PDB file of C-alpha atoms in Angstrom:
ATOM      1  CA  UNK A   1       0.000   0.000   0.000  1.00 34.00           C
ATOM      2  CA  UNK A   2       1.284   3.489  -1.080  1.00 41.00           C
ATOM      3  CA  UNK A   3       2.132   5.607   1.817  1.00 41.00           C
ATOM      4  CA  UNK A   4      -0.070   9.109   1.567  1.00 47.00           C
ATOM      5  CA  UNK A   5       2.551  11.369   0.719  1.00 59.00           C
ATOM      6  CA  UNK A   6       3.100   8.926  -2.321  1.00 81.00           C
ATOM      7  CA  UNK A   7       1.780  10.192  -5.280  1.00 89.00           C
ATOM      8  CA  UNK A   8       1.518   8.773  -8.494  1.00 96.00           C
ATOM      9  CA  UNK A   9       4.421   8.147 -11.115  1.00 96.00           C
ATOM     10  CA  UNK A  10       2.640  10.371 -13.978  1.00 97.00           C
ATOM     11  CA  UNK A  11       1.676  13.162 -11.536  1.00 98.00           C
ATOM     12  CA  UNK A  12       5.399  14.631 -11.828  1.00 98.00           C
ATOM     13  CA  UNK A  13       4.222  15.291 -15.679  1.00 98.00           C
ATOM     14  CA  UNK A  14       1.367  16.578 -15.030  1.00 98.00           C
ATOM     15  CA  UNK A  15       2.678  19.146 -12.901  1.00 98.00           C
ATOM     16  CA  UNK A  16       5.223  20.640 -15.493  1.00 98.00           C
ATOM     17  CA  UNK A  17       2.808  20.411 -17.892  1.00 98.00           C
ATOM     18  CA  UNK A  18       0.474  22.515 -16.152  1.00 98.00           C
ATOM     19  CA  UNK A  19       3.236  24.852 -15.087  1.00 98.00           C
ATOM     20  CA  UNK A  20       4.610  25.460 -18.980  1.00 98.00           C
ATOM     21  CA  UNK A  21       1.010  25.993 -20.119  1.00 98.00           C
ATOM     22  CA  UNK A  22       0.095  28.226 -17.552  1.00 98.00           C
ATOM     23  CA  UNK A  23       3.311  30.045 -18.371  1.00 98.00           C
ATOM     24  CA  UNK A  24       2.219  29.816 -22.016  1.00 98.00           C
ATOM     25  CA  UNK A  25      -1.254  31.721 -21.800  1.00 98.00           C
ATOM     26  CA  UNK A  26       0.110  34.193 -19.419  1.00 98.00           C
ATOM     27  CA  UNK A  27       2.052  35.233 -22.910  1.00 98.00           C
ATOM     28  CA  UNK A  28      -0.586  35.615 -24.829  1.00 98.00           C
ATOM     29  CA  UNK A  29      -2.017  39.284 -25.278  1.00 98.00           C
ATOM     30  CA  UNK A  30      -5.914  40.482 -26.266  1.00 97.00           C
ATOM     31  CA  UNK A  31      -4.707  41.448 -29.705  1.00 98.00           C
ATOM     32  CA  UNK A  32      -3.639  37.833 -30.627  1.00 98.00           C
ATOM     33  CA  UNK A  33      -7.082  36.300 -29.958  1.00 98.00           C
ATOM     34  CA  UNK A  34      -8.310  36.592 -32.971  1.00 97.00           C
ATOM     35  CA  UNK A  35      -5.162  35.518 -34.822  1.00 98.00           C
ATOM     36  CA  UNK A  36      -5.665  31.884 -36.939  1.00 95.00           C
ATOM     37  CA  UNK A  37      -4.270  28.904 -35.349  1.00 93.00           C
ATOM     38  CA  UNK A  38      -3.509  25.785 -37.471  1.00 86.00           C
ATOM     39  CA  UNK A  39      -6.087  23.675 -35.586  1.00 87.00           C
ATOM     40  CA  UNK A  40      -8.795  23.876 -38.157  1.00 83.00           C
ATOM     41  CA  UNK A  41     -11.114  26.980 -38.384  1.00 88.00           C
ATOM     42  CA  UNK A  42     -10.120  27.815 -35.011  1.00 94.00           C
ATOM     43  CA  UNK A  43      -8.773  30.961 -34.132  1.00 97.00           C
ATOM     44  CA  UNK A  44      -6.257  32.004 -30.566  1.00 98.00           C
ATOM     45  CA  UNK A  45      -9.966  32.187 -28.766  1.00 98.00           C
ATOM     46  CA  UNK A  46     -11.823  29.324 -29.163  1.00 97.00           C
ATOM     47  CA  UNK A  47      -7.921  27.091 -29.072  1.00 97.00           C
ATOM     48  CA  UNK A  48      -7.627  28.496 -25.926  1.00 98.00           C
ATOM     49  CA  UNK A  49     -11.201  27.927 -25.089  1.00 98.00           C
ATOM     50  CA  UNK A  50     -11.139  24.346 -25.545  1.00 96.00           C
ATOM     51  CA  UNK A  51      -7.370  24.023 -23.514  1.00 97.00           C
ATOM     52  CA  UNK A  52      -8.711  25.680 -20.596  1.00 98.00           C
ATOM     53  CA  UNK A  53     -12.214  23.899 -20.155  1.00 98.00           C
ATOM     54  CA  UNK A  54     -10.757  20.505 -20.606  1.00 96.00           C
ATOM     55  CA  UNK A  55      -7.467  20.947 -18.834  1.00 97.00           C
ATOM     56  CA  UNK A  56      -8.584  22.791 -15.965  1.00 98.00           C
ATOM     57  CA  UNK A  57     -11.833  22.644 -15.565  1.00 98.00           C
ATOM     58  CA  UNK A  58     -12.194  19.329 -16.809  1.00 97.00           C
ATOM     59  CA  UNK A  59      -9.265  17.715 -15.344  1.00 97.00           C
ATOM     60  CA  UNK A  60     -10.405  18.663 -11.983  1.00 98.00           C
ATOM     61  CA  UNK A  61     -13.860  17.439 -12.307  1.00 97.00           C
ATOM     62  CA  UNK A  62     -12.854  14.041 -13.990  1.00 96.00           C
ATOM     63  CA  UNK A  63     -10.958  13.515 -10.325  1.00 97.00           C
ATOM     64  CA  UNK A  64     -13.610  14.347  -8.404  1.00 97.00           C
ATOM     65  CA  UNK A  65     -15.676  11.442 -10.689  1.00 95.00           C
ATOM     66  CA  UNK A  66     -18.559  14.862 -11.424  1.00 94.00           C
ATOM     67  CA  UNK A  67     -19.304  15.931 -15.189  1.00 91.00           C
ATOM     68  CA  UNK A  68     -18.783  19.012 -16.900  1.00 92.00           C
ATOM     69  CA  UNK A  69     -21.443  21.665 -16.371  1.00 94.00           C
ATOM     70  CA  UNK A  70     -23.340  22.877 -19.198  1.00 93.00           C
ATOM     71  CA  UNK A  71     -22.234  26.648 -17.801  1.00 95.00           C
ATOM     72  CA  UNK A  72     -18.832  25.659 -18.297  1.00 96.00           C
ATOM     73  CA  UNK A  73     -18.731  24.155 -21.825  1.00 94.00           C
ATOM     74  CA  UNK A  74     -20.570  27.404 -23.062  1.00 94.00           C
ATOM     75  CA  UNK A  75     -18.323  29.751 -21.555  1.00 97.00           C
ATOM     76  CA  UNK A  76     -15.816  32.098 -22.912  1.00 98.00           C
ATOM     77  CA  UNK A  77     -12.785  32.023 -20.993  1.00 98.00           C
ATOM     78  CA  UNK A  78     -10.903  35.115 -22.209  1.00 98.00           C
ATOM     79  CA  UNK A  79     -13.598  37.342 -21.535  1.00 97.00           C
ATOM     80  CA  UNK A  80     -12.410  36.875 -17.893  1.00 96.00           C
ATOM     81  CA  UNK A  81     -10.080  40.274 -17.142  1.00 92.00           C
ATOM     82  CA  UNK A  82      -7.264  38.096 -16.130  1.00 97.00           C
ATOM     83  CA  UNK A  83      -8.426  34.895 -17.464  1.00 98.00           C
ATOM     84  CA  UNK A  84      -4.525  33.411 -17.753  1.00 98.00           C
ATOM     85  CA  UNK A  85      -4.859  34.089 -14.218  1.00 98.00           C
ATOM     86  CA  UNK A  86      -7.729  31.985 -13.736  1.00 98.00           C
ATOM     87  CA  UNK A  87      -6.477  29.683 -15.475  1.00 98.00           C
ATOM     88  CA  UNK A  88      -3.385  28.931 -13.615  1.00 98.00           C
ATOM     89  CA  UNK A  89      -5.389  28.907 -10.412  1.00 98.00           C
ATOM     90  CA  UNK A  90      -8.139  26.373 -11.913  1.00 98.00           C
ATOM     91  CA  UNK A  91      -4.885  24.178 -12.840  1.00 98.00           C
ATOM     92  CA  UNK A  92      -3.663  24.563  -9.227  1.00 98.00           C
ATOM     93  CA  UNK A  93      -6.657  23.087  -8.122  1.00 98.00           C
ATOM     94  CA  UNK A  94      -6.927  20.259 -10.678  1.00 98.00           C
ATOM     95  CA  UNK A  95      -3.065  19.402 -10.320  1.00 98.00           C
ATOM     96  CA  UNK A  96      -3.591  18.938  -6.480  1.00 98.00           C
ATOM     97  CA  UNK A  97      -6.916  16.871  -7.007  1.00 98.00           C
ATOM     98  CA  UNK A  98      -4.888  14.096  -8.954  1.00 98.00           C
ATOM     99  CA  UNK A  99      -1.615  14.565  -6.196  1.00 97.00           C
ATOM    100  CA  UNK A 100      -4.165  11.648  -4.226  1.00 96.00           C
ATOM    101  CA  UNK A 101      -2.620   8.304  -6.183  1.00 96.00           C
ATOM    102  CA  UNK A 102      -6.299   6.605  -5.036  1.00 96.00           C
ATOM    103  CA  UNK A 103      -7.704   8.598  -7.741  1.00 97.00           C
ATOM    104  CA  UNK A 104      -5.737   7.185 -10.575  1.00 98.00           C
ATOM    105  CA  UNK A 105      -6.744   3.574  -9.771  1.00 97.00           C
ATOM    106  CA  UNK A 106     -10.440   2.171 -11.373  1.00 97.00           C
ATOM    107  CA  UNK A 107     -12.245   3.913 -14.148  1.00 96.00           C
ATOM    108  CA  UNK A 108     -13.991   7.105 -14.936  1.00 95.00           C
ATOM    109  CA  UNK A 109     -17.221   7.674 -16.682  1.00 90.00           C
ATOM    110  CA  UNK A 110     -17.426   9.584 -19.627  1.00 82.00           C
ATOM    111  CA  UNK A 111     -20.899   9.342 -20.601  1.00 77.00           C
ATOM    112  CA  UNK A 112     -19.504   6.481 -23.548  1.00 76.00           C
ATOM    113  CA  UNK A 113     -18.593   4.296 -20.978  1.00 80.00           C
ATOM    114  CA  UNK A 114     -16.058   4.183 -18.287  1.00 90.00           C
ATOM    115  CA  UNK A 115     -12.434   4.910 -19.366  1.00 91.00           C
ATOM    116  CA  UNK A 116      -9.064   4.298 -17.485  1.00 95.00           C
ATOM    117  CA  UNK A 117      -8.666   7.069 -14.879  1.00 97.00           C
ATOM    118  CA  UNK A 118      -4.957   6.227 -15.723  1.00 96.00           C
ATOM    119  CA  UNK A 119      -5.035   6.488 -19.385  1.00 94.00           C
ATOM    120  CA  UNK A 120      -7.635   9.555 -19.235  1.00 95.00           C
ATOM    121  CA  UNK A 121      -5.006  11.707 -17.056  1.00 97.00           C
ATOM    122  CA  UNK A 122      -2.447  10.783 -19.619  1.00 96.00           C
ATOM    123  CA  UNK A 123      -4.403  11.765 -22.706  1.00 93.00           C
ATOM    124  CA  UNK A 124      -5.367  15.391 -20.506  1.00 96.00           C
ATOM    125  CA  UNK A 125      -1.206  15.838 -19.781  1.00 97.00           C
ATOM    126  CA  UNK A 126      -0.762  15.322 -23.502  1.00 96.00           C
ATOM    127  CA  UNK A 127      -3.305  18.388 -24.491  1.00 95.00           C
ATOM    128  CA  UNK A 128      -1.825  20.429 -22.040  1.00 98.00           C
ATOM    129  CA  UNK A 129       1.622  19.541 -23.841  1.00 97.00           C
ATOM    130  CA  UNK A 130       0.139  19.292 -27.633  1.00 96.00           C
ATOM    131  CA  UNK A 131      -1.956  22.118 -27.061  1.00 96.00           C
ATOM    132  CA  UNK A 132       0.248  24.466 -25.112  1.00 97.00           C
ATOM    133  CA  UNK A 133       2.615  24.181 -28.021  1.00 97.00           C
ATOM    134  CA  UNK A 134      -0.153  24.735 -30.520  1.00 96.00           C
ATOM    135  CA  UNK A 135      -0.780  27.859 -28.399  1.00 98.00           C
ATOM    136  CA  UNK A 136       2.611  28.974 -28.730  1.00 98.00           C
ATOM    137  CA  UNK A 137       3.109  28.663 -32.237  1.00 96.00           C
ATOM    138  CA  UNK A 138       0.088  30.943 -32.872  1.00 97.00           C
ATOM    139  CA  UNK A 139       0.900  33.292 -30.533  1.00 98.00           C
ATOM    140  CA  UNK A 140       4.962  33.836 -30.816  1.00 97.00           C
ATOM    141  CA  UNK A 141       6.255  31.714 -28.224  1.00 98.00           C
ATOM    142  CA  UNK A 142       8.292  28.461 -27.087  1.00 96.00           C
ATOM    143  CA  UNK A 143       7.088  25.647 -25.607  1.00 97.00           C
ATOM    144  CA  UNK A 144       9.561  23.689 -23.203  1.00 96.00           C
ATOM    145  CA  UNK A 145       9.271  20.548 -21.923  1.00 96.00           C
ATOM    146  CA  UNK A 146      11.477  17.803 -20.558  1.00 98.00           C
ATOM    147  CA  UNK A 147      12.441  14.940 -22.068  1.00 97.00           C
ATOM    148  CA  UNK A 148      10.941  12.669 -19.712  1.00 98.00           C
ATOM    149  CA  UNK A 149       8.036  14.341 -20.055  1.00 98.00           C
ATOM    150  CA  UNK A 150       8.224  14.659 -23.986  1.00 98.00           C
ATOM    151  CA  UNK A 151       8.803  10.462 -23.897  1.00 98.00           C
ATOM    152  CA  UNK A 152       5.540  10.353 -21.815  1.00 97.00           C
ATOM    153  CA  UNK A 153       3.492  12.595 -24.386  1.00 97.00           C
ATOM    154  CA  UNK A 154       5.174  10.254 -27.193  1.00 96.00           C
ATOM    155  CA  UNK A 155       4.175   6.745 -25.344  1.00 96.00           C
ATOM    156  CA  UNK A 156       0.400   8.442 -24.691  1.00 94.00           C
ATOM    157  CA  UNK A 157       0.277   9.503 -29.096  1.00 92.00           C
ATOM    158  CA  UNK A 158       1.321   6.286 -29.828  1.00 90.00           C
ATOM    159  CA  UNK A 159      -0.838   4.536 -28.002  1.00 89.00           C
ATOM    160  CA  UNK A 160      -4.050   6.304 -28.297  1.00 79.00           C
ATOM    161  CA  UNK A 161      -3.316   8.362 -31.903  1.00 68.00           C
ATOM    162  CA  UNK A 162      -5.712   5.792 -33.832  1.00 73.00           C
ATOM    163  CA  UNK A 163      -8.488   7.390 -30.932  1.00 70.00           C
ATOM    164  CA  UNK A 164      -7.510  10.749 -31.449  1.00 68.00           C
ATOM    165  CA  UNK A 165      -7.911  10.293 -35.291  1.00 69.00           C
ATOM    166  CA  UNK A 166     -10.924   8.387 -35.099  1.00 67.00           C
ATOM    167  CA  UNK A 167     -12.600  11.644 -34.199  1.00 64.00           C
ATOM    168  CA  UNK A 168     -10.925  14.200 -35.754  1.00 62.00           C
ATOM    169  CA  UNK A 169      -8.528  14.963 -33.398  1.00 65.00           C
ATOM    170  CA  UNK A 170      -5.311  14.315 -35.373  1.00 71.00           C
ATOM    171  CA  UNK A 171      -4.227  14.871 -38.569  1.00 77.00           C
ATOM    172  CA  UNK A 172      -2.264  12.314 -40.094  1.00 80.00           C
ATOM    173  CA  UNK A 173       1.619  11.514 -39.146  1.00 84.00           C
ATOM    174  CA  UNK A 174       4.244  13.641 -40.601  1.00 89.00           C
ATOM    175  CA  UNK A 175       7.689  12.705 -41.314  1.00 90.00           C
ATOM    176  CA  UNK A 176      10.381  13.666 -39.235  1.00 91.00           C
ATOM    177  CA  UNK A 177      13.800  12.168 -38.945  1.00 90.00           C
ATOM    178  CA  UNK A 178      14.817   9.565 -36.925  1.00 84.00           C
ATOM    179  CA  UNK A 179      16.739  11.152 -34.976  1.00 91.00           C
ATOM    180  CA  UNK A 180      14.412  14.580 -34.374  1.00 94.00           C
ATOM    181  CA  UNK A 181      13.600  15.605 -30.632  1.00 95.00           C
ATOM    182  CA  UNK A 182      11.562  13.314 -28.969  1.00 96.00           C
ATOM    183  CA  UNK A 183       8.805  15.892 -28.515  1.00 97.00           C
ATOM    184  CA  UNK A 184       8.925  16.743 -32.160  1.00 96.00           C
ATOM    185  CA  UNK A 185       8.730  13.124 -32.885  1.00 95.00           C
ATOM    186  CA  UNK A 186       5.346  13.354 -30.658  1.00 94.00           C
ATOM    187  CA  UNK A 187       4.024  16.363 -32.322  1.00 95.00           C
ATOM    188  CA  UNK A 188       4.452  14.420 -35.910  1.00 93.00           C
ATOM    189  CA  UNK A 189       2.915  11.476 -34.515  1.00 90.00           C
ATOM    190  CA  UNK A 190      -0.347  13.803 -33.790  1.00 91.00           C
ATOM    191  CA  UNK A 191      -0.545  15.605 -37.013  1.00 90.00           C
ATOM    192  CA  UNK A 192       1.888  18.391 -36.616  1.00 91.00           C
ATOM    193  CA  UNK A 193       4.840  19.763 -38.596  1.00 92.00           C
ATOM    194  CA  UNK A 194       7.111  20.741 -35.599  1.00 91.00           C
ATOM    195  CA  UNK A 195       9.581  22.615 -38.176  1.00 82.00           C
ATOM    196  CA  UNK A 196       6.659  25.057 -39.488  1.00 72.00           C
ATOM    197  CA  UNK A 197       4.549  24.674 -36.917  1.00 55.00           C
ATOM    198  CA  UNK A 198       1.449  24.007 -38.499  1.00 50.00           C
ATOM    199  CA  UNK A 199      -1.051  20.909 -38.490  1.00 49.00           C
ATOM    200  CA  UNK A 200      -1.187  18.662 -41.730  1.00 41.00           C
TER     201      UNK A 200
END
């Protein structure tokens, strides 16, 4: 049995993923809202949007094993005066919800069925990653990450990139060389050209 001050081997990932993309939106400014992003019709907005509801918001309430309120998934974000503000405190919260290693054991529900709570925090650490770069590239900035955490985002594209294409939510692989960065190698793997930083 885990002793409680144990937490779980992914959480360390988690935690500098959350840090880098709170760092990340903090950069961006008003003006580049409205610029394009290279994630479909989607412009700076309604990218950032969709990172913060299902990062945040939704990270913390898969934990806690409650769904998504319909006030949530219809809200704009960067209305919010100080909404990368927010949005660093709203990851605070979520981070320290998934510091208990209990909740990474048995399944959560997503209203398909239940899904691995293990596998489900991975897949939410890679769209902080994926995302956070995505972010960056539209707005200017650089996205770091370690390398153990880039080799975690890899093993999570690998194995659930079918998933992720299945509905939409990668483009197909592009070709980088073998020997490339590992987290460019994960970025390809999901449908993005890490040299120009655009989507396929």
């Amino acid at each position: 049995m885990k002793s409680p001050d144990t937490t779980h081997p992914h959480h360390p990932y988690m935690v500098e993923c959350a840090a880098e993309a709170s760092r990340i939106a903090r950069g961006v400014t008003a003006e580049q809202l409205d610029l394009p992003t290279h994630c479909g019709d989607w412009d700076v907005r309604a990218l950032v949007n969709h990172w913060v509801l299902y990062t945040s918001h939704g990270l913390e309430h898969r934990a806690l094993r409650k769904p998504l309120p319909d006030e949530l998934t219809k809200r704009d974000f960067t209305t919010a005066p100080d909404w990368a503000g927010a949005y660093a405190a709203q990851l605070d919260r979520a981070v320290a919800a998934w510091a208990d290693p209990s909740v990474w054991d048995g399944d959560i529900d997503l209203g398909m069925g239940p899904f691995p709570a293990t596998d489900l925090a991975g897949m939410v650490i890679k769209e902080l990653a994926v995302h956070g770069w995505d972010v960056a590239m539209a707005t200017g900035q650089d996205f770091r990450v370690s390398e153990g955490a880039a080799c975690f985002v890899l093993n999570v594209v690998e194995t659930h990139g079918d998933l992720y294409r299945q509905y939409d939510g990668f483009a197909a692989p592009v070709t980088v060389s073998a020997d490339a960065p590992v987290f460019d190698r994960a970025l390809a793997l999901s449908g993005r050209d890490p040299e120009s930083g655009a989507q396929q």
